Coordinates of C-alpha atoms in Angstrom, one line a residue:
X1 CA 55.5 -61.4 4.0
X2 CA 52.8 -63.2 2.1
X3 CA 49.3 -64.0 3.3
X4 CA 49.4 -67.2 1.3
X5 CA 52.2 -68.7 3.2
X6 CA 51.7 -67.1 6.6
X7 CA 47.9 -67.2 6.8
X8 CA 47.2 -70.4 4.8
X9 CA 44.8 -71.6 7.5
X10 CA 43.1 -68.2 8.2
X11 CA 40.6 -68.2 5.3
X12 CA 37.6 -67.1 7.5
X13 CA 39.6 -64.4 9.3
X14 CA 40.8 -63.0 6.1
X15 CA 37.3 -62.9 4.8
X16 CA 36.2 -60.9 7.9
X17 CA 39.2 -58.6 7.7
X18 CA 38.6 -57.6 4.1
X19 CA 35.0 -56.9 4.8
X20 CA 36.0 -54.6 7.6
X21 CA 38.4 -52.8 5.2
X22 CA 35.5 -52.1 2.9
X23 CA 33.4 -50.9 5.8
X24 CA 36.2 -48.5 6.8
X25 CA 36.3 -47.2 3.2
X26 CA 32.5 -46.6 3.2
X27 CA 32.7 -44.9 6.5
X28 CA 35.4 -42.5 5.1
X29 CA 33.1 -41.8 2.1
X30 CA 30.3 -41.0 4.4
X31 CA 32.6 -38.7 6.4
X32 CA 33.6 -36.8 3.3
X33 CA 30.0 -36.6 2.1
X34 CA 28.9 -35.0 5.4
X35 CA 31.9 -32.6 5.2
X36 CA 30.7 -31.4 1.7
X37 CA 27.2 -30.8 3.1
X38 CA 28.7 -28.7 5.9
X39 CA 30.7 -26.7 3.4
X40 CA 27.6 -26.1 1.3
X41 CA 25.6 -25.1 4.4
X42 CA 28.3 -22.8 5.6
X43 CA 28.6 -21.2 2.2
X44 CA 24.9 -20.6 2.1
X45 CA 24.9 -19.1 5.6
X46 CA 27.8 -16.8 4.6
X47 CA 26.0 -15.6 1.5
X48 CA 22.8 -15.0 3.5
X49 CA 24.7 -13.1 6.1
X50 CA 26.4 -10.9 3.4
X51 CA 23.0 -10.4 1.7
X52 CA 21.3 -9.4 5.0
X53 CA 23.7 -6.5 5.6
X54 CA 23.8 -5.3 2.0
X55 CA 22.4 -1.8 1.6
X56 CA 18.9 -1.6 0.3
X57 CA 18.7 0.0 -3.2
X58 CA 17.1 3.4 -3.5
X59 CA 17.1 3.9 0.3
X60 CA 18.8 6.3 2.7
X61 CA 21.0 3.4 3.7
X62 CA 22.5 3.3 0.2
X63 CA 23.5 6.9 0.4
X64 CA 25.4 6.3 3.6
X65 CA 27.8 4.0 1.7
X66 CA 29.6 6.9 0.3
X67 CA 31.6 7.1 3.5
X68 CA 34.9 5.2 3.3
X69 CA 34.2 3.1 6.4
X70 CA 30.9 2.0 4.9
X71 CA 32.6 1.3 1.6
X72 CA 35.1 -0.8 3.4
X73 CA 32.2 -2.7 5.1
X74 CA 30.6 -3.2 1.7
X75 CA 33.9 -4.5 0.3
X76 CA 34.0 -6.9 3.2
X77 CA 30.5 -8.2 2.4
X78 CA 31.5 -8.7 -1.2
X79 CA 34.6 -10.5 -0.2
X80 CA 32.6 -12.8 2.1
X81 CA 30.6 -13.7 -1.0
X82 CA 33.8 -14.8 -2.7
X83 CA 34.9 -16.5 0.5
X84 CA 31.6 -18.5 0.5
X85 CA 32.2 -19.4 -3.1
X86 CA 35.5 -21.1 -2.1
X87 CA 33.7 -23.3 0.3
X88 CA 31.3 -24.2 -2.4
X89 CA 34.4 -25.1 -4.5
X90 CA 35.6 -27.3 -1.7
X91 CA 32.3 -29.1 -1.6
X92 CA 32.2 -29.6 -5.3
X93 CA 35.8 -30.9 -5.6
X94 CA 35.4 -33.3 -2.6
X95 CA 32.3 -34.6 -4.1
X96 CA 33.7 -35.3 -7.6
X97 CA 37.3 -36.3 -6.6
X98 CA 36.6 -38.3 -3.4
X99 CA 33.0 -39.2 -2.8
X100 CA 32.1 -40.2 -6.4
X101 CA 35.4 -41.9 -7.1
X102 CA 35.6 -43.9 -3.9
X103 CA 32.0 -45.0 -4.3
X104 CA 32.8 -46.4 -7.7
X105 CA 36.0 -48.0 -6.4
X106 CA 34.1 -49.6 -3.5
X107 CA 31.7 -51.3 -5.9
X108 CA 34.7 -52.7 -7.9
X109 CA 36.4 -53.7 -4.7
X110 CA 33.4 -55.7 -3.6
X111 CA 33.2 -57.5 -6.9
X112 CA 36.9 -58.4 -6.8
X113 CA 36.7 -59.6 -3.2
X114 CA 33.7 -61.7 -4.0
X115 CA 35.5 -63.3 -6.9
X116 CA 38.6 -64.2 -4.9
X117 CA 36.7 -65.7 -2.0
X118 CA 34.5 -67.6 -4.5
X119 CA 37.7 -69.2 -6.0
X120 CA 38.9 -70.0 -2.5
X121 CA 35.7 -71.8 -1.6
X122 CA 35.9 -73.8 -4.8
X123 CA 39.4 -74.9 -3.9
X124 CA 38.2 -75.8 -0.4
X125 CA 35.3 -77.8 -1.8
X126 CA 37.6 -79.6 -4.2
X127 CA 40.1 -80.7 -1.5
X128 CA 37.2 -81.7 0.7
X129 CA 35.9 -84.0 -2.1
X130 CA 39.3 -85.5 -2.6
X131 CA 39.6 -86.1 1.1
X132 CA 36.2 -87.8 1.1
X133 CA 37.3 -90.0 -1.8
X134 CA 40.4 -90.9 0.0
X135 CA 38.5 -91.8 3.2
X136 CA 36.1 -93.9 1.2
X137 CA 38.8 -95.9 -0.6
X138 CA 40.6 -96.3 2.7
X139 CA 37.6 -97.8 4.4
X140 CA 36.9 -100.0 1.4
X141 CA 40.5 -101.3 1.4
X142 CA 40.2 -101.9 5.1
X143 CA 37.0 -103.8 4.7
X144 CA 38.3 -105.9 1.8
X145 CA 41.4 -106.8 3.8
X146 CA 39.3 -108.0 6.8
X147 CA 37.0 -110.0 4.4
X148 CA 40.1 -111.6 2.8
X149 CA 41.5 -112.5 6.2
X150 CA 38.3 -114.2 7.3
X151 CA 38.0 -116.1 4.0
X152 CA 41.6 -117.4 4.4
X153 CA 41.0 -118.5 8.0
X154 CA 37.8 -120.3 6.9
X155 CA 39.7 -122.0 4.1
X156 CA 42.4 -123.2 6.5
X157 CA 39.8 -124.5 8.9
X158 CA 37.9 -126.4 6.2
X159 CA 41.2 -127.9 4.8
X160 CA 42.1 -129.2 8.3
X161 CA 38.8 -130.8 8.9
X162 CA 38.8 -134.5 7.7
X163 CA 35.0 -134.6 7.8
X164 CA 34.7 -131.9 5.1
X165 CA 34.4 -133.0 1.6
X166 CA 37.0 -132.0 -0.9
X167 CA 34.5 -130.0 -2.8
X168 CA 33.7 -127.8 0.2
X169 CA 37.5 -127.3 0.7
X170 CA 37.9 -126.2 -2.9
X171 CA 35.0 -123.8 -2.6
X172 CA 36.5 -122.2 0.5
X173 CA 39.9 -121.9 -1.2
X174 CA 38.4 -120.1 -4.2
X175 CA 36.4 -117.8 -1.9
X176 CA 39.6 -116.9 -0.1
X177 CA 41.4 -116.2 -3.3
X178 CA 38.5 -113.9 -4.5
X179 CA 38.6 -112.0 -1.2
X180 CA 42.3 -111.7 -1.4
X181 CA 42.1 -110.3 -4.9
X182 CA 39.5 -107.7 -3.8
X183 CA 41.7 -106.6 -1.1
X184 CA 44.6 -106.2 -3.5
X185 CA 42.3 -104.1 -5.8
X186 CA 41.2 -102.0 -2.9
X187 CA 44.7 -101.5 -1.9
X188 CA 45.7 -100.4 -5.4
X189 CA 42.7 -98.0 -5.6
X190 CA 43.4 -96.6 -2.1
X191 CA 47.1 -96.1 -3.1
X192 CA 46.1 -94.3 -6.2
X193 CA 43.6 -92.0 -4.5
X194 CA 46.0 -91.3 -1.7
X195 CA 48.6 -90.2 -4.2
X196 CA 46.1 -88.0 -6.0
X197 CA 44.8 -86.5 -2.7
X198 CA 48.4 -85.7 -1.6
X199 CA 49.0 -84.0 -4.9
X200 CA 45.7 -82.0 -4.7
X201 CA 46.4 -81.1 -1.1
X202 CA 49.9 -79.9 -2.0
X203 CA 48.5 -77.8 -4.8
X204 CA 45.8 -76.5 -2.5
X205 CA 48.1 -75.4 0.3
X206 CA 51.1 -74.4 -1.8
X207 CA 49.6 -73.1 -5.0
X208 CA 45.9 -72.4 -5.1
X209 CA 45.4 -70.9 -1.6
X210 CA 48.7 -68.8 -1.7
X211 CA 47.7 -67.4 -5.1
X212 CA 44.2 -66.5 -3.9
X213 CA 45.4 -65.1 -0.6
X214 CA 48.1 -63.1 -2.5
X215 CA 45.5 -61.5 -4.7
X216 CA 43.3 -60.7 -1.7
X217 CA 46.4 -59.2 0.0
X218 CA 47.1 -57.1 -3.1
X219 CA 43.5 -56.0 -3.2
X220 CA 43.6 -55.0 0.5
X221 CA 46.8 -53.1 0.0
X222 CA 45.3 -51.2 -3.0
X223 CA 42.4 -50.3 -0.8
X224 CA 44.7 -48.9 1.9
X225 CA 46.7 -47.0 -0.7
X226 CA 43.5 -45.6 -2.2
X227 CA 42.2 -44.4 1.1
X228 CA 45.5 -42.7 1.7
X229 CA 45.4 -41.0 -1.6
X230 CA 41.9 -39.8 -0.9
X231 CA 43.0 -38.3 2.4
X232 CA 45.7 -36.4 0.5
X233 CA 43.1 -35.2 -2.0
X234 CA 41.0 -34.2 0.9
X235 CA 43.8 -31.9 2.2
X236 CA 44.7 -30.7 -1.3
X237 CA 41.1 -29.6 -2.0
X238 CA 41.3 -27.4 1.0
X239 CA 44.8 -26.2 0.2
X240 CA 43.9 -25.2 -3.4
X241 CA 41.4 -22.6 -2.1
X242 CA 43.7 -21.2 0.6
X243 CA 45.4 -18.7 -1.8
X244 CA 42.0 -17.4 -3.0
X245 CA 40.7 -17.2 0.6
X246 CA 43.9 -15.4 1.5
X247 CA 43.3 -12.9 -1.3
X248 CA 39.7 -12.4 0.0
X249 CA 41.2 -11.7 3.5
X250 CA 43.9 -9.4 1.9
X251 CA 41.2 -7.5 0.2
X252 CA 39.3 -7.1 3.4
X253 CA 42.5 -5.8 5.1
X254 CA 43.1 -3.5 2.1
X255 CA 39.5 -2.2 2.3
X256 CA 40.0 -1.5 6.0
X257 CA 43.2 0.3 5.3
X258 CA 41.5 2.5 2.8
X259 CA 39.2 4.0 5.4
X260 CA 39.9 7.7 5.5
X261 CA 38.5 9.4 8.6
X262 CA 39.3 12.9 7.3
X263 CA 37.4 12.2 4.1
X264 CA 34.4 10.9 6.0
X265 CA 34.5 14.0 8.2
X266 CA 34.5 16.1 5.0
X267 CA 31.6 14.2 3.7
X268 CA 29.6 14.9 6.9
X269 CA 30.4 18.6 6.3
X270 CA 29.2 18.4 2.8
X271 CA 26.1 16.5 3.8
X272 CA 24.9 18.8 6.6
X273 CA 26.5 22.2 6.0
X274 CA 23.8 24.8 5.9
X275 CA 25.8 27.7 4.6
X276 CA 24.6 30.0 7.4
X277 CA 27.0 32.0 9.5
X278 CA 26.8 31.9 13.3
X279 CA 24.9 34.7 15.0
X280 CA 26.7 37.6 16.5
X281 CA 26.7 38.7 20.1
X282 CA 23.6 40.0 21.7
X283 CA 24.0 43.6 23.0
X284 CA 23.4 44.2 26.6
X285 CA 20.1 46.0 27.1
X286 CA 20.3 48.5 29.9
X287 CA 16.8 48.9 31.3
X288 CA 17.9 51.9 33.4
X289 CA 18.2 54.0 30.3
X290 CA 15.4 55.2 28.1
X291 CA 14.1 52.5 25.7
X292 CA 16.0 53.8 22.7
X293 CA 18.6 51.3 22.0
X294 CA 20.5 50.9 18.8
X295 CA 21.5 47.6 17.4
X296 CA 25.2 47.0 17.2
X297 CA 26.9 45.6 14.2
X298 CA 27.0 42.2 15.8
X299 CA 23.3 42.2 16.8
X300 CA 21.0 39.3 15.8
X301 CA 19.2 41.7 13.4
X302 CA 22.4 42.6 11.7
X303 CA 22.8 43.2 8.0
X304 CA 23.5 40.5 5.4
X305 CA 27.1 40.5 6.4
X306 CA 26.1 39.2 9.8
X307 CA 23.4 36.9 8.6
X308 CA 20.5 38.3 10.6
X309 CA 18.3 35.2 10.6
X310 CA 17.5 33.9 14.0
X311 CA 19.2 30.6 14.4
X312 CA 17.9 27.9 16.8
X313 CA 19.4 24.8 15.2
X314 CA 22.5 23.0 16.6
X315 CA 24.2 24.0 19.8
X316 CA 23.2 27.6 19.8
X317 CA 19.5 26.7 20.2
X318 CA 19.7 26.4 23.9
X319 CA 22.2 29.2 24.5
X320 CA 20.8 32.3 22.7
X321 CA 17.4 32.7 24.2
X322 CA 16.9 30.2 27.0
X323 CA 14.3 32.5 28.6
X324 CA 11.9 32.5 25.6
X325 CA 8.9 30.2 25.6
X326 CA 8.9 27.8 22.7
X327 CA 5.5 28.6 21.4
X328 CA 6.2 32.4 21.7
X329 CA 9.4 32.0 19.8
X330 CA 7.7 30.0 17.1
X331 CA 5.0 32.6 16.8
X332 CA 7.7 35.2 16.2
X333 CA 9.4 33.1 13.6
X334 CA 6.2 32.3 11.6
X335 CA 4.8 35.7 10.9
X336 CA 6.1 37.5 7.8
X337 CA 8.0 40.0 10.0
X338 CA 7.8 42.8 7.5
X339 CA 5.4 45.6 7.4
X340 CA 2.6 45.1 4.9
X341 CA 2.7 47.2 1.8
X342 CA 0.3 50.1 1.8
X343 CA -2.9 49.7 -0.2
X344 CA -2.6 50.9 -3.8
X345 CA -4.1 54.3 -4.7
X346 CA -6.0 52.6 -7.4
X347 CA -7.8 49.3 -7.7
X348 CA -6.1 48.7 -11.0
X349 CA -3.8 45.7 -10.9
X350 CA -1.1 47.8 -12.5
X351 CA -1.0 50.1 -9.6
X352 CA -0.3 47.3 -7.1
X353 CA 3.3 47.2 -5.9
X354 CA 4.5 43.7 -6.4
X355 CA 8.1 43.9 -5.4
X356 CA 9.6 44.0 -1.9
X357 CA 8.1 47.0 -0.1
X358 CA 10.2 49.5 1.8
X359 CA 8.8 49.8 5.3
X360 CA 6.6 52.9 5.7
X361 CA 6.5 52.6 9.5
X362 CA 9.1 51.9 12.0
X363 CA 8.8 48.5 13.7
X364 CA 9.4 48.2 17.4
X365 CA 12.8 46.8 18.3
X366 CA 13.3 43.1 18.6
X367 CA 13.8 43.5 22.4
X368 CA 10.3 44.9 22.7
X369 CA 8.9 41.7 21.2
X370 CA 11.0 39.6 23.6
X371 CA 9.7 41.7 26.5
X372 CA 6.2 41.2 25.3
X373 CA 6.8 37.4 25.1
X374 CA 8.2 37.3 28.6
X375 CA 5.4 39.3 30.2
X376 CA 2.5 37.6 28.3
X377 CA 1.1 34.2 29.1
X378 CA 1.8 31.7 26.4
X379 CA -1.2 30.2 24.6
X380 CA -0.9 26.6 23.6
X381 CA -3.3 27.0 20.8
X382 CA -1.2 29.8 19.3
X383 CA 1.7 27.4 18.9
X384 CA -0.5 24.7 17.5
X385 CA -2.0 27.0 14.9
X386 CA 1.6 28.0 14.1
X387 CA 2.6 24.4 13.7
X388 CA -0.3 23.8 11.5
X389 CA 0.5 26.8 9.4
X390 CA 4.0 25.5 8.9
X391 CA 3.0 22.0 8.0
X392 CA 2.7 22.9 4.4
X393 CA 6.3 24.0 4.4
X394 CA 7.5 21.0 6.4
X395 CA 5.5 18.3 4.7
X396 CA 5.8 19.1 1.1
X397 CA 9.2 19.9 -0.4
X398 CA 9.2 23.0 -2.6
X399 CA 10.3 22.4 -6.2
X400 CA 13.2 24.8 -5.8
X401 CA 14.3 23.2 -2.5
X402 CA 13.9 26.6 -0.8
X403 CA 13.1 24.7 2.4
X404 CA 16.8 23.6 2.7
X405 CA 19.8 25.6 3.9
X406 CA 21.9 27.3 1.2
X407 CA 24.6 24.7 0.9
X408 CA 22.1 21.8 0.9
X409 CA 19.9 23.6 -1.5
X410 CA 22.8 24.1 -3.9
X411 CA 23.7 20.4 -3.8
X412 CA 20.1 19.3 -4.4
X413 CA 19.8 21.8 -7.3
X414 CA 23.1 20.7 -8.8
X415 CA 22.0 17.0 -8.5
X416 CA 18.7 17.9 -10.2
X417 CA 20.5 19.7 -13.0
X418 CA 22.8 16.7 -13.6
X419 CA 19.8 14.3 -13.7
X420 CA 18.0 16.5 -16.2
X421 CA 21.1 16.8 -18.4
X422 CA 21.4 13.0 -18.4
X423 CA 17.8 12.7 -19.4
X424 CA 18.3 15.3 -22.1
X425 CA 21.3 13.3 -23.4
X426 CA 19.3 10.1 -23.5
X427 CA 16.5 11.8 -25.4
X428 CA 19.0 13.3 -27.8
X429 CA 20.6 9.9 -28.4
X430 CA 17.1 8.5 -29.1
X431 CA 16.3 11.3 -31.5
X432 CA 19.6 10.7 -33.4
X433 CA 18.8 7.0 -33.6
X434 CA 15.3 7.8 -35.0
X435 CA 16.7 10.3 -37.4
X436 CA 19.2 7.7 -38.7
X437 CA 16.5 5.1 -39.0
X438 CA 14.4 7.6 -41.0
X439 CA 17.3 8.3 -43.3
X440 CA 17.6 4.6 -43.9
X441 CA 13.9 4.3 -44.7
X442 CA 14.2 7.2 -47.1
X443 CA 17.0 5.5 -48.9
X444 CA 15.4 2.1 -48.7
X445 CA 11.6 2.5 -48.7
X446 CA 11.1 -1.3 -48.7
X447 CA 12.5 -1.4 -45.2
X448 CA 9.8 0.8 -43.7
X449 CA 7.7 4.0 -44.0
X450 CA 9.7 7.1 -43.0
X451 CA 6.4 8.9 -42.1
X452 CA 5.8 6.4 -39.4
X453 CA 8.7 7.8 -37.4
X454 CA 7.5 11.5 -37.6
X455 CA 5.2 11.1 -34.6
X456 CA 7.9 9.5 -32.5
X457 CA 10.5 12.1 -33.6
X458 CA 8.1 14.9 -32.7
X459 CA 7.4 13.4 -29.3
X460 CA 11.1 13.0 -28.5
X461 CA 11.8 16.6 -29.6
X462 CA 9.0 17.8 -27.4
X463 CA 10.4 15.8 -24.5
X464 CA 13.8 17.4 -25.1
X465 CA 12.3 20.9 -25.1
X466 CA 10.4 20.2 -21.9
X467 CA 13.5 18.9 -20.2
X468 CA 15.6 21.8 -21.4
X469 CA 13.1 24.3 -20.0
X470 CA 13.1 22.3 -16.7
X471 CA 16.9 22.3 -16.7
X472 CA 17.0 26.1 -17.4
X473 CA 14.6 26.6 -14.4
X474 CA 16.8 24.7 -12.0
X475 CA 20.0 26.2 -13.4
X476 CA 18.5 29.7 -12.8
X477 CA 17.8 28.7 -9.2
X478 CA 21.2 27.2 -8.9
X479 CA 22.9 30.4 -10.2
X480 CA 20.7 32.3 -7.8
X481 CA 21.7 30.3 -4.7
X482 CA 25.4 30.2 -5.7
X483 CA 25.3 34.0 -6.0
X484 CA 24.2 34.3 -2.4
X485 CA 26.4 31.7 -0.7
X486 CA 29.1 33.6 1.4
X487 CA 31.8 31.0 0.6
X488 CA 31.1 31.2 -3.1
X489 CA 30.4 34.8 -4.0
X490 CA 31.8 37.9 -2.4
X491 CA 29.7 39.9 -4.8
X492 CA 26.6 38.8 -2.9
X493 CA 28.2 40.1 0.2
X494 CA 28.9 43.5 -1.4
X495 CA 25.4 43.7 -2.8
X496 CA 24.0 42.9 0.6
X497 CA 26.1 45.5 2.3
X498 CA 25.1 48.1 -0.3
X499 CA 21.5 47.3 0.1
X500 CA 21.7 47.5 3.9
X501 CA 23.4 50.9 3.7
X502 CA 20.6 52.1 1.5
X503 CA 17.9 50.7 3.9
X504 CA 19.1 51.5 7.5
X505 CA 15.7 50.9 8.9
X506 CA 15.9 47.2 8.1
X507 CA 18.8 46.8 10.4
X508 CA 16.7 47.6 13.5
X509 CA 14.3 44.7 13.2
X510 CA 14.6 40.9 12.7
X511 CA 11.4 41.2 10.8
X512 CA 13.1 43.3 8.1
X513 CA 15.9 40.7 7.3
X514 CA 14.1 39.5 4.2
X515 CA 14.5 43.0 2.7
X516 CA 18.2 42.8 3.2
X517 CA 18.5 40.1 0.6
X518 CA 19.2 41.2 -3.0
X519 CA 16.0 39.5 -4.2
X520 CA 14.1 39.8 -1.0
X521 CA 12.9 36.2 -1.1
X522 CA 15.4 33.7 0.5
X523 CA 17.1 34.8 3.6
X524 CA 14.4 34.5 6.2
X525 CA 13.0 31.4 4.5
X526 CA 16.3 29.6 5.1
X527 CA 16.3 30.8 8.7
X528 CA 12.7 29.8 9.3
X529 CA 13.2 26.4 7.8
X530 CA 16.3 25.7 9.9
X531 CA 14.4 26.8 13.0
X532 CA 11.2 25.1 12.3
X533 CA 12.8 21.8 11.5
X534 CA 14.6 21.7 14.9
X535 CA 11.9 23.2 17.0
X536 CA 9.1 21.1 15.4
X537 CA 11.2 18.0 16.3
X538 CA 11.8 19.2 19.8
X539 CA 8.1 20.0 20.4
X540 CA 6.7 16.8 18.9
X541 CA 6.9 15.1 22.3
X542 CA 5.1 18.1 24.0
X543 CA 2.3 18.8 21.6
X544 CA -0.1 16.6 19.7
X545 CA -0.9 17.2 16.1
X546 CA -4.2 19.0 15.7
X547 CA -6.8 19.4 13.0
X548 CA -6.6 22.4 10.7
X549 CA -7.4 25.7 12.3
X550 CA -11.1 26.5 12.0
X551 CA -12.3 29.5 9.9
X552 CA -13.3 32.4 12.1
X553 CA -14.8 34.4 9.2
X554 CA -14.4 35.4 5.6
X555 CA -12.7 38.2 3.8
X556 CA -12.9 39.9 0.4
X557 CA -9.8 41.1 -1.4
X558 CA -10.0 44.8 -2.1
X559 CA -6.9 44.8 -4.3
X560 CA -4.7 42.3 -6.1
X561 CA -1.7 41.2 -4.0
X562 CA 1.1 39.0 -5.2
X563 CA 2.6 37.2 -2.3
X564 CA 6.2 36.8 -3.3
X565 CA 7.7 36.4 0.2
X566 CA 7.7 33.3 2.4
X567 CA 4.5 33.0 4.4
X568 CA 2.4 35.2 2.2
X569 CA -0.2 34.1 -0.3
X570 CA -1.4 35.8 -3.5
X571 CA -4.9 37.1 -3.9
X572 CA -6.9 38.5 -6.7
X573 CA -9.2 41.6 -6.4
X574 CA -12.7 40.5 -5.5
X575 CA -11.7 37.0 -4.4
X576 CA -13.4 35.7 -1.2
X577 CA -11.3 33.7 1.2
X578 CA -11.6 32.2 4.7
X579 CA -10.0 34.0 7.7
X580 CA -8.3 31.6 10.2
X581 CA -6.4 34.2 12.2
X582 CA -7.1 37.9 12.4
X583 CA -4.6 40.8 12.5
X584 CA -2.4 40.6 15.6
X585 CA -1.4 44.2 15.3
X586 CA 1.4 43.7 12.8
X587 CA -0.7 44.5 9.7
X588 CA -1.1 40.9 8.5
X589 CA -4.2 38.7 8.4
X590 CA -3.9 34.9 8.1
X591 CA -6.3 33.4 5.4
X592 CA -6.9 30.1 3.7
X593 CA -7.9 29.5 0.2
X594 CA -8.2 25.7 0.4
X595 CA -6.8 22.8 2.5
X596 CA -3.4 23.0 0.9
X597 CA -2.9 26.8 0.6
X598 CA -2.9 29.3 3.4
X599 CA -0.8 32.2 4.4
X600 CA -0.7 35.9 5.2
X601 CA -2.1 39.0 3.3
X602 CA -1.9 42.6 4.3
X603 CA -4.9 43.5 6.4
X604 CA -5.3 46.7 4.4
X605 CA -5.8 44.7 1.2
X606 CA -8.9 42.8 2.5
X607 CA -12.2 43.5 4.0
X608 CA -12.7 41.1 7.0
X609 CA -16.1 39.7 8.1
X610 CA -15.6 37.9 11.4
X611 CA -18.0 35.3 12.7
X612 CA -18.2 36.0 16.4
X613 CA -19.8 32.7 17.1
X614 CA -17.1 30.7 15.3
X615 CA -15.0 28.4 17.4
X616 CA -11.5 29.9 17.8
X617 CA -12.5 33.4 16.9
X618 CA -10.1 35.2 19.1
X619 CA -7.2 37.6 18.7
X620 CA -3.7 36.1 19.2
X621 CA -0.7 37.8 20.4

């Protein structure tokens, strides 16, 4: 079916229809363009979402991503980035393959349509001119015929009238002949124009218009085909990214399947394992018998094999001593809990005992201290002074991580050793590079002065030496803690048992547990740290932070004392210090050297001058 034959008289309607077709194409282009904007916006939102939940670098959150579930979540975030990238690909391909191409095609289509309808209008104008010529010749022919008929009638009338002269008759006859000739000429002209018009009209309706309408029809059909192809491209652009999106989703499923709950549970153990052993049973204390009770092998103040440190962390915190007031318990945990060493016989520093001292006096049993806590009225300021005294330990992490439980300390030390070894390797690589460069300069002096590298080489060597010394220090601490971990060294157990057998007096008091350690420096520190961290957290809601304890006097060191145990402080003979808490009857006096250094010294090593008017000058339990 051809528009030229079927729609020969629908020129205006075809013009409207083809314009509508172009409008539809432009509407489709606008639709695709808006789809590309949506894809870009969606991709941007997905990327922002993935970025929002990415772990922050150098933060605690980043450390949590060592768990398999967190790793799977991180993989999901990364896959969402790739997923967003595919939507950006959709937008780019739709823009280049559909929007841009169709926009160019629409411009060409408008030009082509304009050309065809221009030709159609020219053909219309031409046939209209021919029609006007035909009408004009027809009217002229009609007019000339009427004029010839009137002239003939006038001649006949003149010829029949006897009163008219012969000259008038002849004149009328000639006029009639002229009019008749004009009518014949008009007839011939009209006939010729009519034949020409018929020919032009035939050409117009059977040749020109069909050809123009056929071209318009072909143009319209090409437009329809093109919009169909664009719709296929629209679908294919989406289809092309489906495999990649599928891979992203497959990777998310794979990441989810890689979650290992057992592995995560093991990581929790490694992260929080303290290395302590649970406390043993508490022996029943029969108050009907004389107050001479021995401590069983499973007592809280047991030997190293039983891990005599008091433990208040975790679930056992509320089960072991629910009857003990918190501030009293903290006061018990804070004091050095070992008898002070006797004063040296001589003031000479060489005569001062610096190692762990064997107790010279028998401490009262642990139960006596508990009884004392139960019968005495707790003092709030006692706990606060204790909390302040422990703030140094809680606020500033010791270099050897002695504030951590054994297992955590070992991990931190191992991490520090690894970091130092990496730094050493970097410095060694830099030293090798400088050495090679110096050799090149020696062989080719024109490239540089070898002496200019000596300073840098010496600096690097010095850095290496410093790092090595630092590494050796941490390796020593690491070897020390690994030797004490129950799970890692049975030798430490045997040493502890042998030491306890040689020092039976230490078994009878929790205050002597420090002496049961082979080096006498770590056991109670771990216990106190574990207790203080939990208790300080529990008490934060009950007690407000106070200012540092006021000085209640001064003291002068009579002898040199090297405080090697936790909670003690070293003093030099003749040194003057501030007293912030006097002897509570256990042989220790609490002193302060400056704002950041305070602790206990044996009372027998100092001469105390109390200021009776000082605020807080009172004797604590």
